[in-house]
XYZ file of C-alpha atoms in Angstrom:
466
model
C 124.288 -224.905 146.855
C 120.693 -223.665 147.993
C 122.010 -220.305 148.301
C 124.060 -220.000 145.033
C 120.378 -221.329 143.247
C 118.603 -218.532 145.625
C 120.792 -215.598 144.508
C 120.562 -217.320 141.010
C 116.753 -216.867 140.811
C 117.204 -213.387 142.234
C 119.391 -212.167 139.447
C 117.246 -213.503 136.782
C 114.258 -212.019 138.746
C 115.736 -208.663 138.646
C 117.150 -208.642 134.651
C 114.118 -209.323 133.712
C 112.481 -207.020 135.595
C 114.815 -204.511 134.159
C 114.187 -205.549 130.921
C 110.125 -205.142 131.162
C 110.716 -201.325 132.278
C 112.867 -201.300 129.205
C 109.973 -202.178 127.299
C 107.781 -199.986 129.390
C 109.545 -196.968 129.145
C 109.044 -196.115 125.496
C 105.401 -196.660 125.693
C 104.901 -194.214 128.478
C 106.548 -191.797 126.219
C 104.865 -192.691 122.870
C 101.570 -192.390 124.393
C 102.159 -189.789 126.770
C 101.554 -190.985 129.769
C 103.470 -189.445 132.887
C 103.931 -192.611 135.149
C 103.284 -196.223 135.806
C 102.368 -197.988 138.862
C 102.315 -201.916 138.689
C 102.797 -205.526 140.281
C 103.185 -208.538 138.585
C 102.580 -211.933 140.889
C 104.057 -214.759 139.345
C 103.735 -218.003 141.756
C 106.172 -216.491 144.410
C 107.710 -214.058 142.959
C 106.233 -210.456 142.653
C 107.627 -207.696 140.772
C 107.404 -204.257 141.130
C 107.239 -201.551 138.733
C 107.228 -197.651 139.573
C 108.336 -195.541 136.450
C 107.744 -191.462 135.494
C 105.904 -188.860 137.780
C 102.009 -188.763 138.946
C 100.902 -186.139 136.413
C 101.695 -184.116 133.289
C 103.745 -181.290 134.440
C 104.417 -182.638 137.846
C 107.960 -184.088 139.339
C 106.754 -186.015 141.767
C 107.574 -189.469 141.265
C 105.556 -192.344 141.141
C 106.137 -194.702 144.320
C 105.253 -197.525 145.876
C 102.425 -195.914 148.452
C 101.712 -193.125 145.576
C 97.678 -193.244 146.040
C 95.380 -193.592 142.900
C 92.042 -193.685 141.847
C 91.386 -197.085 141.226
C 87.838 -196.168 139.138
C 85.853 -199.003 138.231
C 88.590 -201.620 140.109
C 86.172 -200.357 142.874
C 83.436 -203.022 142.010
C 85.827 -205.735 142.477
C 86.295 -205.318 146.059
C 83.006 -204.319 146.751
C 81.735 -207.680 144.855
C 83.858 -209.240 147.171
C 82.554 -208.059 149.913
C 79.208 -208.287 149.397
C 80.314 -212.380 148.900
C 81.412 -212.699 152.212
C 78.270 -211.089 153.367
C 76.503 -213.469 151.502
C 78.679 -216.426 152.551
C 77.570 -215.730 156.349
C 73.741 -215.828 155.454
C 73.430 -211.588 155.540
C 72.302 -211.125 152.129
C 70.832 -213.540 149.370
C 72.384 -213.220 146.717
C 69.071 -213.832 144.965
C 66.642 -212.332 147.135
C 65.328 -209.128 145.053
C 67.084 -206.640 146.616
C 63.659 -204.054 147.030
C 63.056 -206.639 149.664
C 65.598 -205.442 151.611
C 65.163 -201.108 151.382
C 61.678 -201.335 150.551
C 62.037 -198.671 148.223
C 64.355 -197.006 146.189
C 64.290 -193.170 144.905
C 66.213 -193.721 141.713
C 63.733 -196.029 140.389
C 60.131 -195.839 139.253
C 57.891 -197.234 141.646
C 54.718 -197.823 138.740
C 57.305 -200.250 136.915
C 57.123 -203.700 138.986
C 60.214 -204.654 136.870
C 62.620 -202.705 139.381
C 61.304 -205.005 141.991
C 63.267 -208.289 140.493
C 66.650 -206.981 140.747
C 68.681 -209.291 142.944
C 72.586 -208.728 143.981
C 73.344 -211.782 141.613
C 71.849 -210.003 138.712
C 74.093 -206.437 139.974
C 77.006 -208.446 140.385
C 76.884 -209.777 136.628
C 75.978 -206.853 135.024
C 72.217 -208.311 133.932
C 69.985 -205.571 136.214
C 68.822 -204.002 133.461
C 69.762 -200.344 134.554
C 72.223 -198.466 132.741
C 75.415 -197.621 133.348
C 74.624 -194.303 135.101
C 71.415 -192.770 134.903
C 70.458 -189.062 135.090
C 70.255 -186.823 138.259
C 66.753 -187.667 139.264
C 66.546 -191.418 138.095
C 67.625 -194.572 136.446
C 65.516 -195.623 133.836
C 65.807 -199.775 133.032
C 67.126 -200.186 129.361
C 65.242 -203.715 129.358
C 63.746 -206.464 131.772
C 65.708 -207.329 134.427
C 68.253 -210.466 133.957
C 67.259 -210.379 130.033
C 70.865 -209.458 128.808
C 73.777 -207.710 129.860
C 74.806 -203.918 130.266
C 77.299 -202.802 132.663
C 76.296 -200.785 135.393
C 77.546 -198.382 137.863
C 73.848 -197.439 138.960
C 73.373 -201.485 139.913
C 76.271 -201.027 142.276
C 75.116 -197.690 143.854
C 71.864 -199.767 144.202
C 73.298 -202.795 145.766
C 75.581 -200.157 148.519
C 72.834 -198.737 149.481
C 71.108 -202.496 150.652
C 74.139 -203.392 152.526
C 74.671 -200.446 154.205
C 71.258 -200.565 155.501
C 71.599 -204.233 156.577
C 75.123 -204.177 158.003
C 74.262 -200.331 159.227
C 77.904 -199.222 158.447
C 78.905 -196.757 155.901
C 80.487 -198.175 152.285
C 84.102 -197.619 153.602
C 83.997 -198.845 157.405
C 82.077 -202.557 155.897
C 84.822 -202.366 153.083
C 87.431 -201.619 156.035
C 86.037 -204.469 158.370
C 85.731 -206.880 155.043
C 88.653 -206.371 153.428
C 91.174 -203.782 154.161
C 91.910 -204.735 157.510
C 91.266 -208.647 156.576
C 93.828 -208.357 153.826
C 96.242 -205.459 155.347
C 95.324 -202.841 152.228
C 96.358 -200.052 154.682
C 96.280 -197.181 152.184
C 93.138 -197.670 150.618
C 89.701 -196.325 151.263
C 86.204 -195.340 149.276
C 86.917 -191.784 150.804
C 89.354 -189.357 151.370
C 91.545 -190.127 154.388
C 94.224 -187.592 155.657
C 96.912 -189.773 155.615
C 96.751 -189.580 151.571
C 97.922 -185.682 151.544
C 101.225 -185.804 150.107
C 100.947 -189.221 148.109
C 97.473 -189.135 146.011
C 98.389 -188.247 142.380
C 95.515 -185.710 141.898
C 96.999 -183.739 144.923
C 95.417 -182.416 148.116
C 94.123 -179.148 147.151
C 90.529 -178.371 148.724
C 88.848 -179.082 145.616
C 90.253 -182.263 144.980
C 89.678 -183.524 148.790
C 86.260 -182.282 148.575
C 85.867 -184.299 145.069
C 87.261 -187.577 146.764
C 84.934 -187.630 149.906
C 81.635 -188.867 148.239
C 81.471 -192.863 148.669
C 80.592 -195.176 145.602
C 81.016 -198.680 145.359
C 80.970 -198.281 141.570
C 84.052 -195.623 141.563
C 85.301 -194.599 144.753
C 88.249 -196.584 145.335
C 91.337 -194.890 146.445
C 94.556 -197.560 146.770
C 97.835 -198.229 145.193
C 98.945 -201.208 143.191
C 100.559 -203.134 146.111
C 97.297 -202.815 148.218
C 95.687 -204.066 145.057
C 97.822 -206.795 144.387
C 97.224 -208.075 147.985
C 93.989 -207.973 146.932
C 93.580 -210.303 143.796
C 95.903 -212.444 145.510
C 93.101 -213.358 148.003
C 91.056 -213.943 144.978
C 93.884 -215.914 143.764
C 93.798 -218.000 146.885
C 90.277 -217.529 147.585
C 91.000 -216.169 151.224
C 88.225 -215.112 152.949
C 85.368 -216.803 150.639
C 83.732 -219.944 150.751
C 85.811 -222.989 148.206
C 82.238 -222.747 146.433
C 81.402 -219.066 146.765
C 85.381 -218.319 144.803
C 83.751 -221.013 142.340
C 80.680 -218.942 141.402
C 82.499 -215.701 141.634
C 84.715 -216.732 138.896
C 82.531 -218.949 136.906
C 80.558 -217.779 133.762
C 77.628 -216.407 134.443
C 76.407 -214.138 131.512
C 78.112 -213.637 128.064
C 79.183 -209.967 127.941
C 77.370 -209.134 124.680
C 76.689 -205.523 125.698
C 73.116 -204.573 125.039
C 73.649 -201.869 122.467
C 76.963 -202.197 121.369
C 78.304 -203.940 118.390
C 79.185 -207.566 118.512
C 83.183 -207.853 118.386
C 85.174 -210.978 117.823
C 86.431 -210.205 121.675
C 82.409 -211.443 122.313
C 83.409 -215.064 121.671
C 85.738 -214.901 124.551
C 84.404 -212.862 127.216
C 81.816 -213.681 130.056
C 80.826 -211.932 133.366
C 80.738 -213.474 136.767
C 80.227 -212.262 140.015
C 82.119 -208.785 140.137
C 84.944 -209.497 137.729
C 85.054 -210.365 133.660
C 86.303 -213.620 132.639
C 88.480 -214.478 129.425
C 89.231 -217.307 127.876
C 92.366 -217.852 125.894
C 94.519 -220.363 124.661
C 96.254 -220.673 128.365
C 92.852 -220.807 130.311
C 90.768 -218.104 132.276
C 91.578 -215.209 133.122
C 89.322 -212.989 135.330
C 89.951 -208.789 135.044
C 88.593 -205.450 135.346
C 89.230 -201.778 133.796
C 89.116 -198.469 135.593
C 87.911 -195.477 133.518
C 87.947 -192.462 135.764
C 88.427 -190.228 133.332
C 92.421 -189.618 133.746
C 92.743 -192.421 135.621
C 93.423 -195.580 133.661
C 93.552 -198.649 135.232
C 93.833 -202.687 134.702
C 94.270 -205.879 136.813
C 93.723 -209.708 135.521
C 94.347 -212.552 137.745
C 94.310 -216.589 136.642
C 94.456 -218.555 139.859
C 95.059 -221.928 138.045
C 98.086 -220.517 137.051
C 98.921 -218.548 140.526
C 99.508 -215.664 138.076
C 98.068 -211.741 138.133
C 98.952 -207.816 137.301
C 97.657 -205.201 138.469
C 98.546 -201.186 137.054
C 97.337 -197.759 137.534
C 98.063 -194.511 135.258
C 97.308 -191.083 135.416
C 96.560 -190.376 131.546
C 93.875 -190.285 128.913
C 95.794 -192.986 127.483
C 96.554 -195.395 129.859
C 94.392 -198.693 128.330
C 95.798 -198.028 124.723
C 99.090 -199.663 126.539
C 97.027 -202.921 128.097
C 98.134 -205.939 125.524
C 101.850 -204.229 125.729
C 102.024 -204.509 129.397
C 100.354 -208.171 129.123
C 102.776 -209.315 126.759
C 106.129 -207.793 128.830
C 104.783 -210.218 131.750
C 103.285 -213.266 130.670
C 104.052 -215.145 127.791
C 102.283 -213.704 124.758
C 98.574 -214.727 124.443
C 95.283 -213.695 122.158
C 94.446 -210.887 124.824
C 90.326 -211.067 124.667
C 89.933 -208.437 127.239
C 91.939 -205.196 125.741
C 90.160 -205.899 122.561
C 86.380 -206.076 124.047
C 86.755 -202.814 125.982
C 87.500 -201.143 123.012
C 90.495 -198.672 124.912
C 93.184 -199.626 121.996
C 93.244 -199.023 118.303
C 90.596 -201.377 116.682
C 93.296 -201.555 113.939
C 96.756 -201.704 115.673
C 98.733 -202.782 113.350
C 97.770 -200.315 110.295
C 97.265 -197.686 113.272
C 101.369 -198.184 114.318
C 102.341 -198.534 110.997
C 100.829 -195.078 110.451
C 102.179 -193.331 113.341
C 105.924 -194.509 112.494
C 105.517 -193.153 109.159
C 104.082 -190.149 110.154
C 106.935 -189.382 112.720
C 109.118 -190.097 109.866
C 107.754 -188.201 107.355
C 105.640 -185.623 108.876
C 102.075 -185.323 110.089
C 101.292 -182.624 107.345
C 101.985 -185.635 104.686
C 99.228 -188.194 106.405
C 97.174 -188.154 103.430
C 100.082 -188.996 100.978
C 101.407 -191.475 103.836
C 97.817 -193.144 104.057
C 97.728 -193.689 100.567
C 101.133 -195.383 100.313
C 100.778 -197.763 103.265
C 97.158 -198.461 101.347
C 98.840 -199.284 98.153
C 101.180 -201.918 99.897
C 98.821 -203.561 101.314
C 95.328 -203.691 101.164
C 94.102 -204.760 104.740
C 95.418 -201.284 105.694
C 93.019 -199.642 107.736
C 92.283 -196.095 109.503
C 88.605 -196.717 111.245
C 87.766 -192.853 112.594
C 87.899 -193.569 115.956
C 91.461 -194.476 116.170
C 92.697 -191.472 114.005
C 90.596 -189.187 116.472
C 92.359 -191.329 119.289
C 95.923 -190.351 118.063
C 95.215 -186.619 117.792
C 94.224 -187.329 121.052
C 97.458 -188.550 122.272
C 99.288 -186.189 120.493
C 97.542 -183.499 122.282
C 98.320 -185.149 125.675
C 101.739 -185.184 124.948
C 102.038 -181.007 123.718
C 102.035 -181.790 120.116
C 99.269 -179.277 119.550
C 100.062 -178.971 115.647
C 100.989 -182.080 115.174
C 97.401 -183.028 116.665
C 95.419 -180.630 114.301
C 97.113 -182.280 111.443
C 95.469 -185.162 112.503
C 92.119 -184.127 112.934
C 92.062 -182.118 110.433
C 92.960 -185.197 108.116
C 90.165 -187.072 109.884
C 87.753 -184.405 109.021
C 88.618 -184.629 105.453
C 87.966 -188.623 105.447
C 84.705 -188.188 107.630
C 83.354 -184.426 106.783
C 80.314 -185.655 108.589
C 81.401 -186.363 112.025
C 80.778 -184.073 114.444
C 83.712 -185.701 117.103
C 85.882 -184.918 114.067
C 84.840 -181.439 114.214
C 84.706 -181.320 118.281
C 88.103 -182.756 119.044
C 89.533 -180.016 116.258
C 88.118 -177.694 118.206
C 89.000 -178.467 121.610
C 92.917 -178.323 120.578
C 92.248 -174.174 119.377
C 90.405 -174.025 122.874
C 93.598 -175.246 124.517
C 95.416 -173.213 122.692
C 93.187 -170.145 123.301
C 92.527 -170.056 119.633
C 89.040 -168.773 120.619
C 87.877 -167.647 116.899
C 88.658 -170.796 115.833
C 87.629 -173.104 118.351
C 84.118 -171.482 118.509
C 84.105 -172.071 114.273
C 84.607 -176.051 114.533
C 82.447 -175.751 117.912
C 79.578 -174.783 115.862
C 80.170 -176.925 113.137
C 80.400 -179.942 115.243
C 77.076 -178.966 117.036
C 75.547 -178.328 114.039
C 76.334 -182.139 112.902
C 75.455 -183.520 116.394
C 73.243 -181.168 118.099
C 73.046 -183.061 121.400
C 77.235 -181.911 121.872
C 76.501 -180.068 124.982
C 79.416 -179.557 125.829
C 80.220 -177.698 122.805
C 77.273 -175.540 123.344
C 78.578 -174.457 126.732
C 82.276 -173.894 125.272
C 80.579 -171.859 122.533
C 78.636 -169.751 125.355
C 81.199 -169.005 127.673
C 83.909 -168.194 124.498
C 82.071 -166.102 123.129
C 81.115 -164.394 126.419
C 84.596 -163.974 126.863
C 85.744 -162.683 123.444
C 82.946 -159.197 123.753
């Protein structure tokens, strides 16, 4: 009978696995995204999800041990780390960390203010440095542990103080911390060998060369199984202290961005120590995004409920998806988290409603379409942003004209934004349009004339073109 329930379960297990990637599969190819790497933990039972290739163009499929860049999923492990240094009395978690290096280049040594940073304030995002500073320095945006602004520059700070107490390089304390500890054995902060054939950016000598640099704040090179082994020791709290797990997961800031505009997402949303917390109307959940660029990433984890996900893409797009994937695996919830990043369309629903209609009817005909869907109903909304994000995506996906429709209709609605103007003209770039590109270059410099990036496209086109 035990066996007939156990075969049971794993039938059910599998259809509705099967049934996820059916959900799954049309989002990839709506937003464009080439592949999907993921594990679900449930209790006991983990699923598995490897769907599409590594990259746009490539056919290399995604695997199990396919390696990605886990972006800012790096802080989480390093957070933990740095716990279990602090759980065996190496670091204080609010010592002030200056105490430690005795100085620090990055930071202005006439403003005392530097000197109060402790790895408690780092580790909750309340340092008072920005997010990343310039080449020479990082300039405080206010008093330390006043408010909250994430920052990659706190973590770079922070690596540097336990390297110099453990004396060990980020990776080998990461490797004797956690890695090993937790049998990640394909992950790293820096390039290893072994990655060649299975890193979705490749092995070319660029790209190895690119990967080598260690960061705490962005380094982290894994897969979603390693990852998943991962948040199940924060699940469990394996290798912390019962009251160290407590703190690391309790509220310790509200994550009201210094800044940024207050969202409804505010309400919900804390920091602790090295993950975001949530709470919804099934408890906390703690998470973190990745932004590398092309490398999208997401993991949440509730350990009341013995429940977590972890996913990594190699697209533009791959957060617009987050409250999709959330819903295909646990039972549908007011997702805080997707919504305070700011990754999906502030206005889903008129934003979806749009793109059907547009597929439908044609992207020359968004104005007319606009209208309609305005007529029937009034809380229809296109906020800038989004509409820029869809040409976006339809770029991504080789829908080039379909994509200057897009922005050209956004440029129409807002003839005074100067992304507008920009993202028109990076589609004639990629297309080599170079008379054109340079035209909406120069007009979107001339509305925003800190686009510096423009001004080198501009420079090196028209270089190019005599």
């Amino acid at each position: 009978m035990k066996k007939s329930f156990f075969i049971l379960a794993l039938c059910l297990c599998f259809s509705t696995l099967k049934a996820q990637e059916q959900t799954l599969k049309p989002l990839l190819a709506e937003y464009g995204i080439p592949g999907i790497q993921l594990v679900c933990i449930k209790g006991n039972q983990v699923q598995n999800v490897y769907l599409g290739v590594i990259s746009r163009g490539s056919a290399q499929k995604v695997a199990s041990n396919t390696i990605f860049e886990a972006a800012s999923l790096s802080k989480c492990v390093f957070a933990y780390a740095v716990l279990r240094l602090s759980d065996r009395g190496i670091l204080n978690l609010d010592t002030p960390l200056i105490h430690y290096v005795g100085s620090y280049e990055r930071f202005d040594s006439k403003d005392p203010r530097y000197g109060r940073i402790t790895a408690r304030m780092v580790l909750r995002h309340t340092s008072g440095l920005p997010n990343w500073g310039d080449e020479q320095s990082a300039k405080l945006l206010f008093t330390p542990d006043s408010t909250y602004s994430y920052s990659g520059e706190g973590y770079q700070y922070l690596q540097r103080v336990v390297e110099k107490l453990t004396g060990k390089t980020l990776d080998a304390l990461a490797q004797q911390e956690v890695f090993t500890p937790l049998g990640m054995t394909n992950s790293s902060y820096t390039w290893q060998d072994k990655f060649g054939g299975l890193s979705a950016f490749g092995n070319s000598p660029e790209a190895v060369s690119g990967h080598k640099k260690q960061q705490a704040a962005a380094s982290l090179l894994t897969c979603a199984h390693d990852y998943a082994l991962f948040l199940q020791a924060v699940m469990t709290g394996k290798g912390l202290k019962p009251q160290t797990l407590q703190i690391m997961l309790s509220k310790q800031t509200a994550a009201n961005w210094f800044g940024h505009r207050l969202k409804e997402a505010n309400k919900h949303v804390w920091w602790g120590l090295g993950m975001a917390l949530e709470e919804d109307e099934t408890g906390i959940w703690a998470w973190q995004w990745g932004d590398n660029g092309d490398f999208k990433n997401f993991c949440i984890v509730n350990p009341a409920k013995k429940e977590a996900l972890v996913y990594f893409t190699h697209s533009n797009w791959g957060l617009h998806i987050t409250t999709d994937i959330l819903n295909a695996f646990f039972s549908k919830q007011t997702w805080w988290s997707p919504q305070w990043n700011g990754y999906q369309f502030d206005e889903k629903p008129s934003m979806l409603a749009f793109w059907a209609q547009l597929d439908k009817q044609g992207y020359d005909h968004a104005t007319e379409i606009a209208q309609t869907l305005k007529q029937q109903d009034t809380a229809f909304n296109l906020p800038e942003g989004d509409v820029n994000d869809l040409g976006g995506i339809l770029q991504g996906k080789g829908m080039k004209k379909e994509a200057i429709a897009i922005f050209q209709f956004n440029i129409m609605r807002h003839p005074e934004s100067g992304v507008a103007y920009d993202s028109l003209a990076e589609v004639y770039d990629e297309m080599n349009e170079k008379e054109l590109a340079i035209k909406y270059y120069k007009k979107s410099i001339e509305l925003n004339p800190n686009n510096t990036y423009g001004m080198g496209r501009v420079k090196k086109l028209e270089s190019e073109m005599k």
